[in-house]
mmCIF file of C-alpha atoms in Angstrom:
data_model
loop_
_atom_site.group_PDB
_atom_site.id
_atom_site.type_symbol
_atom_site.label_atom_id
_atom_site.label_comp_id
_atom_site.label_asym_id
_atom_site.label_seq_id
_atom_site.Cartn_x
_atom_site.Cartn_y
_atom_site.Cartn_z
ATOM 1 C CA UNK A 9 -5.763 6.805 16.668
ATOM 2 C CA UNK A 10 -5.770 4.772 13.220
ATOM 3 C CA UNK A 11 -3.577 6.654 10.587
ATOM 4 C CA UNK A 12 -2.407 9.542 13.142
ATOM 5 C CA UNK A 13 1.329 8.810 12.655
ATOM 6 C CA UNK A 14 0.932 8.763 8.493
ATOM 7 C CA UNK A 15 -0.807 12.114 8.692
ATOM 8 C CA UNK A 16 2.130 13.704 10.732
ATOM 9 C CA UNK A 17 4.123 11.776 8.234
ATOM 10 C CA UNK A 18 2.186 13.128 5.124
ATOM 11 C CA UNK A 19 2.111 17.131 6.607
ATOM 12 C CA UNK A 20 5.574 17.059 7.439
ATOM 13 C CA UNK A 21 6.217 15.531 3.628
ATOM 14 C CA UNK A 22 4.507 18.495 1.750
ATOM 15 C CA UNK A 23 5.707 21.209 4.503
ATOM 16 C CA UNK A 24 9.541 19.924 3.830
ATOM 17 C CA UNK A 25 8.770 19.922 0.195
ATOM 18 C CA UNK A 26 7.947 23.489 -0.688
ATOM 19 C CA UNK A 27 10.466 24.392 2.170
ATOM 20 C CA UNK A 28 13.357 22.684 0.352
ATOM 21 C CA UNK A 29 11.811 23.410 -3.065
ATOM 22 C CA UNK A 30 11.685 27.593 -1.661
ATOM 23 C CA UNK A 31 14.938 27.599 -0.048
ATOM 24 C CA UNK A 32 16.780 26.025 -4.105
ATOM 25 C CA UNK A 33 14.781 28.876 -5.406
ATOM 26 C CA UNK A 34 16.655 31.593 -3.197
ATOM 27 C CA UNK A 35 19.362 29.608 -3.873
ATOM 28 C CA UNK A 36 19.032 29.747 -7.346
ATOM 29 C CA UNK A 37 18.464 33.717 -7.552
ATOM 30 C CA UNK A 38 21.629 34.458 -5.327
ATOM 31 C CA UNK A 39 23.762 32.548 -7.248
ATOM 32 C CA UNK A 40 22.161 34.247 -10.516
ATOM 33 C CA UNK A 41 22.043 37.613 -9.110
ATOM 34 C CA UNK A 42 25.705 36.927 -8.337
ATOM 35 C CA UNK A 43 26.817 36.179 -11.652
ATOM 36 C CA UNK A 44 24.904 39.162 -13.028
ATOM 37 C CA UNK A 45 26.886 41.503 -10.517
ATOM 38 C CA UNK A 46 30.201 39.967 -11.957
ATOM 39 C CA UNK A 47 29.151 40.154 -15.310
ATOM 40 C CA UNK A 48 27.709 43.832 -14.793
ATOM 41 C CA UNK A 49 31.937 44.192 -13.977
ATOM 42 C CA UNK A 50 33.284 43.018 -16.665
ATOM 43 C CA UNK A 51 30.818 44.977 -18.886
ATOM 44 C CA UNK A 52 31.759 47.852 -17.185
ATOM 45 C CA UNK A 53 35.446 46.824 -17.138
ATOM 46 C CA UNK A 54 35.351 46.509 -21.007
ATOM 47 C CA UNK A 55 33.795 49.683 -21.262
ATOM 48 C CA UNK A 56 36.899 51.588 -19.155
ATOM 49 C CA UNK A 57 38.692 49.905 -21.798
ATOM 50 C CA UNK A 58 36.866 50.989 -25.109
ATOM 51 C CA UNK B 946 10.126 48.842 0.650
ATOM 52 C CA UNK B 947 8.919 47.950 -2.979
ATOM 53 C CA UNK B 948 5.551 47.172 -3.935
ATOM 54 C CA UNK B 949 6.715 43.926 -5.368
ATOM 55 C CA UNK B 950 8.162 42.592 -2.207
ATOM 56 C CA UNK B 951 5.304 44.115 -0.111
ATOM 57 C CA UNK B 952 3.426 41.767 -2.614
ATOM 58 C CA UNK B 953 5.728 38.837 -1.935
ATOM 59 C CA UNK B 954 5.669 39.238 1.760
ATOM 60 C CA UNK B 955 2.308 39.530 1.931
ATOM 61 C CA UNK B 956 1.671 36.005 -0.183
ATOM 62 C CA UNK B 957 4.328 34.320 1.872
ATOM 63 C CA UNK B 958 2.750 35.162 5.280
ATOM 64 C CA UNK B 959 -1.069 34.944 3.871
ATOM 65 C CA UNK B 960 0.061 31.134 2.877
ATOM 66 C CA UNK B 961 1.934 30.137 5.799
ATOM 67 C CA UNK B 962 -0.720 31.036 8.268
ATOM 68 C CA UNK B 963 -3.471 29.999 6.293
ATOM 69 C CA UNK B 964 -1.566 26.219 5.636
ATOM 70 C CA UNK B 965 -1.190 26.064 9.412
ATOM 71 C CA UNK B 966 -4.435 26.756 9.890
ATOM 72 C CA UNK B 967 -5.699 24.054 7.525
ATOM 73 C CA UNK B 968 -3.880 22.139 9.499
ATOM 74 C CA UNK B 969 -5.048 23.235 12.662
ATOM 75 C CA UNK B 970 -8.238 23.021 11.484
ATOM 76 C CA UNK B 971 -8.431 19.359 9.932
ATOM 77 C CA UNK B 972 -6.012 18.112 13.262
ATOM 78 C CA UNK B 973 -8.888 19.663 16.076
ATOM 79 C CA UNK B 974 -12.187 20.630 14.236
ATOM 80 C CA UNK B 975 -13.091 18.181 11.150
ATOM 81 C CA UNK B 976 -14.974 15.495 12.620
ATOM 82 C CA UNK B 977 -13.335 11.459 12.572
ATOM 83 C CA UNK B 978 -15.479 9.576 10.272
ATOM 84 C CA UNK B 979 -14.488 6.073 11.263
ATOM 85 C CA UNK B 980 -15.648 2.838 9.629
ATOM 86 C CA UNK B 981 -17.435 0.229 12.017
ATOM 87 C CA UNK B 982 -17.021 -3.319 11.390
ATOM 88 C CA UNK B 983 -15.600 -3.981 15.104
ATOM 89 C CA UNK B 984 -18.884 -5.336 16.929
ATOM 90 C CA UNK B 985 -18.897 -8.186 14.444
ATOM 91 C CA UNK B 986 -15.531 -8.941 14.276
ATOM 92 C CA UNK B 987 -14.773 -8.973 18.015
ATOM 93 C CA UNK B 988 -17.258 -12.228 18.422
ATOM 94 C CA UNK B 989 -16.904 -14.240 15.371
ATOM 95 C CA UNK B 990 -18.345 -17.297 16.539
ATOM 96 C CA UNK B 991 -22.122 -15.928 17.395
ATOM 97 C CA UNK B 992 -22.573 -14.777 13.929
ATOM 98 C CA UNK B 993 -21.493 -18.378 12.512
ATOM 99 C CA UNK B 994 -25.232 -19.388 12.064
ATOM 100 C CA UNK B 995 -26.297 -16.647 10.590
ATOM 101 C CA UNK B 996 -26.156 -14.014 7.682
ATOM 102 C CA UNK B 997 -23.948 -11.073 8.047
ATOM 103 C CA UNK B 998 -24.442 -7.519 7.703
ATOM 104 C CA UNK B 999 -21.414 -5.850 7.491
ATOM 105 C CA UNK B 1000 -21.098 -2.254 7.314
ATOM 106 C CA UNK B 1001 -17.394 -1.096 6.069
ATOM 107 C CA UNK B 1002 -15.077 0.064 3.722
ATOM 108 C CA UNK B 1003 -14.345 -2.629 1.083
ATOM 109 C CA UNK B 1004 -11.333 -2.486 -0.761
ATOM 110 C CA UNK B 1005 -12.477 -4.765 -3.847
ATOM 111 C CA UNK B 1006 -16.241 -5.610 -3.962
ATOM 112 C CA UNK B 1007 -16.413 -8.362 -7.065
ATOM 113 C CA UNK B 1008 -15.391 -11.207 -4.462
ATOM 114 C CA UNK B 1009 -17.169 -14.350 -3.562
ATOM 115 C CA UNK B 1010 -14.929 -14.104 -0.322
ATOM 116 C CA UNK B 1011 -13.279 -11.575 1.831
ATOM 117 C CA UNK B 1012 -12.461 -11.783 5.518
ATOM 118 C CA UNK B 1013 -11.813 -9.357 8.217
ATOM 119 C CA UNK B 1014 -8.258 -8.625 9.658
ATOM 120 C CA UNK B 1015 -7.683 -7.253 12.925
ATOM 121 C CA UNK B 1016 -6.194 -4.231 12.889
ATOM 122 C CA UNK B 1017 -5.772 -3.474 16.256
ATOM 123 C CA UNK B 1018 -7.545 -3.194 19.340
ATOM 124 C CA UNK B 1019 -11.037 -2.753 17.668
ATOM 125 C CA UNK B 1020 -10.372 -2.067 13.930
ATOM 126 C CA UNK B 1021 -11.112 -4.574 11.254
ATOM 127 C CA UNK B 1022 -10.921 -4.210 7.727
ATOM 128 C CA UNK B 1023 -12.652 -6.149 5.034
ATOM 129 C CA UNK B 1024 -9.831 -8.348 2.519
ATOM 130 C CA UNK B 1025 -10.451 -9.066 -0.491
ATOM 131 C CA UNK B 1026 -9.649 -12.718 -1.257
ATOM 132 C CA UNK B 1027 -10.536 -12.865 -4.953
ATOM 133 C CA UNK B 1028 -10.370 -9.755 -6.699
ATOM 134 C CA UNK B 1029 -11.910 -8.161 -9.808
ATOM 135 C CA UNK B 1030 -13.790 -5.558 -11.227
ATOM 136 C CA UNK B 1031 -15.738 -3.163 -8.989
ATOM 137 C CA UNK B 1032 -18.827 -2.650 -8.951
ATOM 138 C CA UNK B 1033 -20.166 0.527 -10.501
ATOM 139 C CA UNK B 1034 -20.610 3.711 -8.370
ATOM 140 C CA UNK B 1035 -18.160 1.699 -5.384
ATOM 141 C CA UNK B 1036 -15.630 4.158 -4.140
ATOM 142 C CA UNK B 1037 -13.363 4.084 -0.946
ATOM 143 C CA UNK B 1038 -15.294 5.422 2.097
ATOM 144 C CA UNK B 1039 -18.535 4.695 0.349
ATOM 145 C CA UNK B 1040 -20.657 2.728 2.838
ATOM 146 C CA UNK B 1041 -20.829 -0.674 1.377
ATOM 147 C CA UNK B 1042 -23.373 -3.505 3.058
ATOM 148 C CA UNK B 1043 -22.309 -7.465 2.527
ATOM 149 C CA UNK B 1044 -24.526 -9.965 3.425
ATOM 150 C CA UNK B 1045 -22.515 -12.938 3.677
ATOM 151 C CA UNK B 1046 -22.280 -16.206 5.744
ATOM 152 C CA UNK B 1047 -18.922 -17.387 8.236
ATOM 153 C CA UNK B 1048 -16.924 -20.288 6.712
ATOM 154 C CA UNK B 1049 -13.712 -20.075 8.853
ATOM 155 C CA UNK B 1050 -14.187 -18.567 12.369
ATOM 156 C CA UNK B 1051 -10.809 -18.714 13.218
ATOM 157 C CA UNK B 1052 -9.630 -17.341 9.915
ATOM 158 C CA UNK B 1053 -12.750 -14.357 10.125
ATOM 159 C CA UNK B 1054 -13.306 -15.493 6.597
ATOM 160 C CA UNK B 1055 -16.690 -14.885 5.157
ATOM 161 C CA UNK B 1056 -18.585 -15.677 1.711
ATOM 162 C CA UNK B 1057 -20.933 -12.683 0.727
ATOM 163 C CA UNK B 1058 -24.263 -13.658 -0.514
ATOM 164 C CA UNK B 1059 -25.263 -9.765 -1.553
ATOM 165 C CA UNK B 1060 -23.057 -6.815 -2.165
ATOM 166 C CA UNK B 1061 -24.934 -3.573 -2.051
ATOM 167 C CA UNK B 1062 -23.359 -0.058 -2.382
ATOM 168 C CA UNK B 1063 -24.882 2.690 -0.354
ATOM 169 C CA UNK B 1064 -26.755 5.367 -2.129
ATOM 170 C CA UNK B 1065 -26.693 9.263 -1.917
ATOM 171 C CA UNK B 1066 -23.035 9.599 -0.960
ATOM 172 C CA UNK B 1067 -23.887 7.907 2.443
ATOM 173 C CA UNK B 1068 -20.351 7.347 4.126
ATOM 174 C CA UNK B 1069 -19.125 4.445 5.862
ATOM 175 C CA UNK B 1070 -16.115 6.175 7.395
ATOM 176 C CA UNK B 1071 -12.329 5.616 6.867
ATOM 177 C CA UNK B 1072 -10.445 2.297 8.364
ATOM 178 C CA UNK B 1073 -7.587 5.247 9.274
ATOM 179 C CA UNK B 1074 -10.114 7.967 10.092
ATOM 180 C CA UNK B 1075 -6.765 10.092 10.954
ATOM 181 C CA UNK B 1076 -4.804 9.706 7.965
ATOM 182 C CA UNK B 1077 -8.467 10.911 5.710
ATOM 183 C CA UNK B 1078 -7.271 14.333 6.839
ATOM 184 C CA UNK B 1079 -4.040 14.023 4.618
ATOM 185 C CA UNK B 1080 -6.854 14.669 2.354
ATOM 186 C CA UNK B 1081 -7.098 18.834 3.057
ATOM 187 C CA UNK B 1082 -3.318 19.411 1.932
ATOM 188 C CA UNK B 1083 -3.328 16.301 -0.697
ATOM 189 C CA UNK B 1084 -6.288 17.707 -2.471
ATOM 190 C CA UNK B 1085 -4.786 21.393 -2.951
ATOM 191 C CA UNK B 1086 -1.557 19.909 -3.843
ATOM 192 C CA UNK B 1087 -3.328 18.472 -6.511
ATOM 193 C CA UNK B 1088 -5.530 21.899 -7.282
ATOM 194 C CA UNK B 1089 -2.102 23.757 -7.467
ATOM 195 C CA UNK B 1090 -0.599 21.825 -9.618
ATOM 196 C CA UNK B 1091 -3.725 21.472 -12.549
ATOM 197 C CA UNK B 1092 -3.889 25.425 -12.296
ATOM 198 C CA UNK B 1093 0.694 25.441 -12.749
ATOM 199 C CA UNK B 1094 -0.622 23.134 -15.721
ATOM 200 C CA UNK B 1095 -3.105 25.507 -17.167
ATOM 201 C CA UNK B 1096 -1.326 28.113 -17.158
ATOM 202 C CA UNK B 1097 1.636 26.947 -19.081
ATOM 203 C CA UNK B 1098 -1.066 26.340 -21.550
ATOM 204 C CA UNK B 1099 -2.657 29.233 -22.087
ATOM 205 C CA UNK B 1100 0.944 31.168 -21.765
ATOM 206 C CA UNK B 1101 1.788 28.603 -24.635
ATOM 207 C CA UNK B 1102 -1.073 29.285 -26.773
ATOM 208 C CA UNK B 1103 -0.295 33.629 -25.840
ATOM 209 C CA UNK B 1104 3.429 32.736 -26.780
ATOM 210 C CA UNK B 1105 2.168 31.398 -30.249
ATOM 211 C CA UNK B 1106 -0.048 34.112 -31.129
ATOM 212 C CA UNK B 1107 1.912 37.050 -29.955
ATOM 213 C CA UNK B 1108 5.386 35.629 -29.116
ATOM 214 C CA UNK B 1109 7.425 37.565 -26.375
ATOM 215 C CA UNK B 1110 10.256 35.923 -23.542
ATOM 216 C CA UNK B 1111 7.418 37.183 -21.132
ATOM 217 C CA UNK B 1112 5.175 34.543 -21.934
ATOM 218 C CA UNK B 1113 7.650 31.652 -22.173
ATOM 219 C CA UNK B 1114 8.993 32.913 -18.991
ATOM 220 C CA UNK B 1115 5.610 31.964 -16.950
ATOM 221 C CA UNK B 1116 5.001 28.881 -18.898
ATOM 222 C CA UNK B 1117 8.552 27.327 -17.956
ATOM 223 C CA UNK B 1118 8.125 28.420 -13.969
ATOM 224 C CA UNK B 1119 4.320 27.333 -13.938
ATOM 225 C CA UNK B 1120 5.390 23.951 -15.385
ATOM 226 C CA UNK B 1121 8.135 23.277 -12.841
ATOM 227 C CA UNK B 1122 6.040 24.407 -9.603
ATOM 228 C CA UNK B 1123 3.652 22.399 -11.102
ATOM 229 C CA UNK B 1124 5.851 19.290 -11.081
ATOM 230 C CA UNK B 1125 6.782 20.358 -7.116
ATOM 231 C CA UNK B 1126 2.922 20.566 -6.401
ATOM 232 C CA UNK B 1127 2.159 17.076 -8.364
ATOM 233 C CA UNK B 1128 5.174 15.238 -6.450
ATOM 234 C CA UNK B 1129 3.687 16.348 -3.119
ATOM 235 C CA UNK B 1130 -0.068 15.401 -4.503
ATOM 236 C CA UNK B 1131 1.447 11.615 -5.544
ATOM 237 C CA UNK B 1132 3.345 11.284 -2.391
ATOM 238 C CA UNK B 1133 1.118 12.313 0.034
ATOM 239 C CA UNK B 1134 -1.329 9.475 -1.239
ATOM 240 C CA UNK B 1135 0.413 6.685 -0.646
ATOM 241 C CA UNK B 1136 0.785 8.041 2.705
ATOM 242 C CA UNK B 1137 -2.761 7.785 2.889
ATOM 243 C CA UNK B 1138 -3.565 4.538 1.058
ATOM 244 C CA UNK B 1139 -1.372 2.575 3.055
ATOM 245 C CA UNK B 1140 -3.193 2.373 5.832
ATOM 246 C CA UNK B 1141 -6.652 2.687 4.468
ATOM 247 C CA UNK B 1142 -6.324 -0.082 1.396
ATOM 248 C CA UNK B 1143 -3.382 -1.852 2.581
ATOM 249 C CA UNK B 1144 -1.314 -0.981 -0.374
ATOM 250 C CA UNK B 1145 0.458 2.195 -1.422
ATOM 251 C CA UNK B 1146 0.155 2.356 -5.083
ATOM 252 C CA UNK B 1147 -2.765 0.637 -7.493
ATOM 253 C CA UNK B 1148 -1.891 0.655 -10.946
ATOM 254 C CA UNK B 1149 -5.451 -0.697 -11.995
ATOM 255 C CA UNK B 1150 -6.925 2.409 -10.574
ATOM 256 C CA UNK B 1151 -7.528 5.178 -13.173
ATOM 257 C CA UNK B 1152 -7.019 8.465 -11.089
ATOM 258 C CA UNK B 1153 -3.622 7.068 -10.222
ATOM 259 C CA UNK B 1154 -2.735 6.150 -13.225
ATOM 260 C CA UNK B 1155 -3.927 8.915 -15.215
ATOM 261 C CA UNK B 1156 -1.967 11.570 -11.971
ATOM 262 C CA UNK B 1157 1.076 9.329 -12.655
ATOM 263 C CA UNK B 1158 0.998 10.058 -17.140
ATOM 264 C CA UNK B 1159 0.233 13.885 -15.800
ATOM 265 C CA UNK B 1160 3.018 13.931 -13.766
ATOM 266 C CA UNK B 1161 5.563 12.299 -16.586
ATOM 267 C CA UNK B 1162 4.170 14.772 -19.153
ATOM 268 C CA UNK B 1163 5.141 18.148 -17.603
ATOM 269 C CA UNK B 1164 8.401 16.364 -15.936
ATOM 270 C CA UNK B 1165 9.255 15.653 -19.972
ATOM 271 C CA UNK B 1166 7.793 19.435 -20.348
ATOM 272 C CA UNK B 1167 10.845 20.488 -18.034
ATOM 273 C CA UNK B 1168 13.029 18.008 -19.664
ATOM 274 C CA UNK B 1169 13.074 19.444 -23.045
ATOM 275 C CA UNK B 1170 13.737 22.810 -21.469
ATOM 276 C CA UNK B 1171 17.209 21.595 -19.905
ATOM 277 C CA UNK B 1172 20.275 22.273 -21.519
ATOM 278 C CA UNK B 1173 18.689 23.820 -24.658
ATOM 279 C CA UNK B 1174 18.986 27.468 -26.090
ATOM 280 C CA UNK B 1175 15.687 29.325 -25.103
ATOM 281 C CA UNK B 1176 14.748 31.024 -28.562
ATOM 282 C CA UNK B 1177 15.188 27.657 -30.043
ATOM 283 C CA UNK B 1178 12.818 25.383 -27.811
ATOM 284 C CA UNK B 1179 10.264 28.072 -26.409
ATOM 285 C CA UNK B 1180 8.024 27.526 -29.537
ATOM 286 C CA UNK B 1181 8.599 23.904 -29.211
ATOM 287 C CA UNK B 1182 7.765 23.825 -26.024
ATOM 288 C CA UNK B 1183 4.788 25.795 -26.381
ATOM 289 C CA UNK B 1184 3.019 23.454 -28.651
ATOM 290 C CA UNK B 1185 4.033 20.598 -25.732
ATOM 291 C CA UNK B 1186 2.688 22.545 -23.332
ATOM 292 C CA UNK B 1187 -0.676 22.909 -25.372
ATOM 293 C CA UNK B 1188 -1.197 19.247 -26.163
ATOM 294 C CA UNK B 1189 0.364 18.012 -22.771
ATOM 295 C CA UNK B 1190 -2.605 20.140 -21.101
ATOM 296 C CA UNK B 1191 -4.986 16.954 -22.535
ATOM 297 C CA UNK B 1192 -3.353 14.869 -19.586
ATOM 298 C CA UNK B 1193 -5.195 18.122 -16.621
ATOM 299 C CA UNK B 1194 -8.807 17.426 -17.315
ATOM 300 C CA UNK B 1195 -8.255 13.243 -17.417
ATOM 301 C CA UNK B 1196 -6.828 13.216 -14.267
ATOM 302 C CA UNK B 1197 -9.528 16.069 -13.004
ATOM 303 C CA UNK B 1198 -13.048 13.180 -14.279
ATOM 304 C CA UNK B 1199 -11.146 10.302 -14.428
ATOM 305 C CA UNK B 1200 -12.606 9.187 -11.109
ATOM 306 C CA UNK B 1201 -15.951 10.326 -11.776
ATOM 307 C CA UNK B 1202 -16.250 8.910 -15.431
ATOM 308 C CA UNK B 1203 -14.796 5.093 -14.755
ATOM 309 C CA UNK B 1204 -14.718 3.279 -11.829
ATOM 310 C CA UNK B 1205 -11.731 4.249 -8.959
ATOM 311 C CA UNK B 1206 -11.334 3.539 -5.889
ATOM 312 C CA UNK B 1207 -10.238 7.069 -5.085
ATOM 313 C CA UNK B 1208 -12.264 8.869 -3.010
ATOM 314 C CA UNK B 1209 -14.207 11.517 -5.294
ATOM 315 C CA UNK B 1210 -16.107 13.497 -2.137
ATOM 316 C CA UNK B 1211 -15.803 17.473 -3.859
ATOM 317 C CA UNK B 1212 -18.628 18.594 -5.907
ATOM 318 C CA UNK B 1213 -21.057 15.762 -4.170
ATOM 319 C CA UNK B 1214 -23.755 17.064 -1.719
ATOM 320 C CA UNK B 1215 -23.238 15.350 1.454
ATOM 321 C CA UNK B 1216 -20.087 13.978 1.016
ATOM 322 C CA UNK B 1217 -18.602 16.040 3.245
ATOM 323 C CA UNK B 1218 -19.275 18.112 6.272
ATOM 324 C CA UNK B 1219 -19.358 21.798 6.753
ATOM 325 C CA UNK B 1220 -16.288 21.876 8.382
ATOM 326 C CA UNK B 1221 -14.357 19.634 6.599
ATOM 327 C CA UNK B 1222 -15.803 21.945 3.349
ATOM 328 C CA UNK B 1223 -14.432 25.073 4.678
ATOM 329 C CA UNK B 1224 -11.401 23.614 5.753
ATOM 330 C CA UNK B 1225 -10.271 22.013 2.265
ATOM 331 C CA UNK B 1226 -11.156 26.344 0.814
ATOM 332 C CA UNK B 1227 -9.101 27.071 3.403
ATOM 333 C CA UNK B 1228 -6.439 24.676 2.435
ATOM 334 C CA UNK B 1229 -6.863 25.918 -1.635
ATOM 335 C CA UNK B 1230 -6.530 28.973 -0.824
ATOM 336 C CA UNK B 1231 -2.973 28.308 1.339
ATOM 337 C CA UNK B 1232 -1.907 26.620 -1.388
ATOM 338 C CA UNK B 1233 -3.124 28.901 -4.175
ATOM 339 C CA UNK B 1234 -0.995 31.900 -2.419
ATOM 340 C CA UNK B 1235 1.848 30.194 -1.873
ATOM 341 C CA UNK B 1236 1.524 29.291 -5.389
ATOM 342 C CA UNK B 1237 1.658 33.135 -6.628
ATOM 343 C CA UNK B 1238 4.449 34.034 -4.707
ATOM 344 C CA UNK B 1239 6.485 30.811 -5.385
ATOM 345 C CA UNK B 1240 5.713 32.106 -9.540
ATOM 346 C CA UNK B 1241 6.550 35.427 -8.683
ATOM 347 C CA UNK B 1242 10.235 34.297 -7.778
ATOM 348 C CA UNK B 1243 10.582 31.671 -10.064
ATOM 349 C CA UNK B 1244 9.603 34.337 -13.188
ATOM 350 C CA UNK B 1245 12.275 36.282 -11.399
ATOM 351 C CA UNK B 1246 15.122 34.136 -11.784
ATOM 352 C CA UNK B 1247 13.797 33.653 -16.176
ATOM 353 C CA UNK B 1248 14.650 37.251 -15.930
ATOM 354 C CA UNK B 1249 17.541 36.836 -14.693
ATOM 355 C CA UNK B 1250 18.783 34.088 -16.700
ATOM 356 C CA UNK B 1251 17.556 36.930 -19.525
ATOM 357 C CA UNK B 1252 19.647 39.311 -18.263
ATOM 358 C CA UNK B 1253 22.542 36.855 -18.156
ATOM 359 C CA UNK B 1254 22.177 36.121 -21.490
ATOM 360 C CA UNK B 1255 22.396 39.403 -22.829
ATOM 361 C CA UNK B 1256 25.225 40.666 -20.386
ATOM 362 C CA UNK B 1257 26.945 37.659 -21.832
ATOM 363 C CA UNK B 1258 26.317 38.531 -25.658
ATOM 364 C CA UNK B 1259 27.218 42.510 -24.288
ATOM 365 C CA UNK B 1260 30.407 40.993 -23.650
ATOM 366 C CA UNK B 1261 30.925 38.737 -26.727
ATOM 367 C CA UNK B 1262 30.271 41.777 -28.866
ATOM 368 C CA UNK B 1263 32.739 44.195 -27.007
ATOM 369 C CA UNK B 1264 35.918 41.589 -27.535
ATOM 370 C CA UNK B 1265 34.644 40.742 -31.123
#
C-alpha cells in the first residue's frame, strides 16, 4: 500500500482548495452585491433629494 | 430559472461528478504499476559473488555507487550515493537496468558496472505505486492552469487591439484561477515526490523549476492588479500578461527538451494504459468545467466591482 496515505493526502489537498477558493468567491460576490444594494440606496436617496 | 445559472449549475454538477469519478476511477480501475527490486534486496548476501541486475526506479543514474534502502516489508529503492548529471532520455518510472557488484552486504551498497535506460517507454513501475495516481488530478491542475494562462493572453492581446473592460475583465479572473490551479499543481507534487524520490522539492530539475518562475509570473500578474485604479493598469497589465505567457510553453517542453526527472508519460505511446488514458480525459475534462464555471463567477464579481465604480462616481457627481 506504498504512497496510499499521500494520495488521500494529495486529493483531499486539491478538493479543499477549489472548495475554499469557491466558497471566498461567493464570499466575495455577497459582500459586493451587498455594497451595490446600499449604494443603489443612496443613489436613489440622492435622487428623492434632487 | 435563468439561462446563466442553468449554465452554472450545470458546470458545477458536470465537474463535481466527473472529479469524483476520476477519482473513483484512478482509486479502483487504473492498474498499480509497482517497481521490483525486492527479490534482490531481501537476500543480499547470495548476490555478493556476482553481478547484479537490478530492475528499478533510480533517482540519479551518473553514480559509481548507490545502495538499496528498505522501505518496508518488501520495497527497496535505489540511493544515489554520488550524484550528478543524468543520463539522457532517464526519467522517473523509466525502467532503468544496473549491472553492478555488492561491496557492503550489510549496508546493501552496490557499485554499478553498466547503467542502461530502457527503451520504448518501457516502465519500471513507481516505488509508491499508490501515490502515481496523484498524477490524474496533478496533471489537470496543471492543464487548467496553462489554459487560465492563455487566456489572459490572448484577452491581453484583444484588450490592445480593441480595448473594452470586457476583455480586461477575463484576463484578471483567468490569471487568478490560474494561480489557484498552479498552487494545487505545485502542491500536489511534492505530495507525490516524497515518497517516490525521497525528497519533496528538486531545484536542479527543470519542470520544477520552470512551474515554480510560471507560478511567480502570474502571482506578480495579480500583484500589479492590487490596489491600483483599473483604467490605469489594464493596458499595463495586458502587455504583462502577453510576455508573461513565454513562461506556459517552457514549463509545457521543458521536460521533454532537457533532461528531468519528472515523469513525461502524455503524448508517448505506451506510456500509459488504456485506462489510466481515459481516466486522466476524464480528469481534464472535471477540471476544465469546473474551470468555466469558476470564470463565469469570477467575471461576475469584475462586473460588479464595475458597477461599484460607477454607482460610486453616480454619487460623487450628484453631491458635486
Amino acid at each position: 500500500m506504498k504512497g496510499l496515505d499521500e494520495l488521500y493526502v494529495a486529493y483531499t489537498l486539491i478538493w479543499l482548495g477549489l472548495f475554499v477558493y469557491m466558497v471566498f468567491l461567493h464570499w466575495r460576490q455577497s459582500k459586493l452585491t451587498r455594497e451595490i444594494e446600499n449604494l443603489k440606496g443612496v443613489v436613489k436617496g440622492h435622487g428623492r433629494k434632487g | 430559472m435563468a439561462k446563466g445559472k442553468a449554465i452554472d449549475y450545470g458546470l458545477l454538477a458536470g465537474s463535481l461528478i466527473l472529479i469524483h469519478m476520476t477519482i473513483f476511477l484512478a482509486i479502483y480501475y487504473v492498474p498499480l504499476v509497482a517497481t521490483d527490486v525486492s527479490t534482490i534486496a531481501q537476500n543480499p548476501n547470495d548476490y555478493a559473488d556476482y553481478e547484479l541486475r537490478v530492475k528499478g526506479v533510480a533517482k540519479d543514474l551518473d553514480v559509481n555507487e548507490f545502495n538499496l534502502i528498505d522501505l518496508g516489508s518488501s520495497d527497496f529503492r535505489v540511493r544515489v550515493i554520488h550524484s550528478g548529471t543524468f543520463p539522457e532520455g532517464f526519467a522517473a518510472g523509466k525502467a532503468v537496468y544496473v549491472t553492478g557488484e555488492l561491496i557492503d552486504p550489510q549496508l546493501l551498497t552496490f557499485r554499478s558496472t553498466e547503467i542502461e535506460i530502457a527503451e520504448n517507454n518501457e516502465s519500471a513501475g513507481w516505488i509508491a505505486p499508490y501515490a502515481q495516481k496523484i498524477f490524474f488530478l496533478h496533471t489537470p491542475s496543471a492543464w487548467v492552469s496553462y489554459l487560465a494562462f492563455g487566456i489572459v493572453f490572448a484577452s491581453s492581446i484583444i484588450l490592445l487591439i480593441k480595448g473594452g473592460k470586457r476583455w480586461d475583465e477575463i484576463a484578471r479572473s483567468s490569471a487568478e484561477i490560474g494561480v489557484v490551479f498552479c498552487t494545487l499543481a505545485i502542491l500536489s507534487g511534492p505530495v507525490w515526490a516524497k515518497p517516490e524520490w525521497g525528497v519533496y522539492w528538486r531545484w536542479e530539475d527543470t519542470k520544477l523549476l520552470t512551474t515554480f518562475v510560471l507560478w511567480l509570473v502570474y502571482l506578480g500578474y495579480n500583484a500589479l492588479r492590487v490596489g491600483v485604479e483599473r483604467e490605469k493598469v489594464a493596458r499595463i497589465a495586458a502587455v504583462y500578461g502577453i510576455i508573461g505567457f513565454v513562461a506556459v510553453p517552457l514549463s509545457f517542453v521543458s521536460s521533454r527538451v532537457w533532461q528531468s526527472l519528472h515523469p513525461n508519460p502524455v503524448g508517448q505511446e505506451g506510456a500509459m494504459s488504456l485506462m489510466a488514458g481515459l481516466t486522466l480525459i476524464v480528469g481534464v475534462i472535471a477540471l476544465t468545467l469546473l474551470f468555466i464555471y469558476i470564470l463565469r463567477k469570477r467575471v461576475e464579481i469584475e462586473k460588479f466591482k464595475h458597477k461599484i465604480e460607477d454607482l460610486k462616481e453616480e454619487i460623487e457627481g450628484g453631491i458635486a
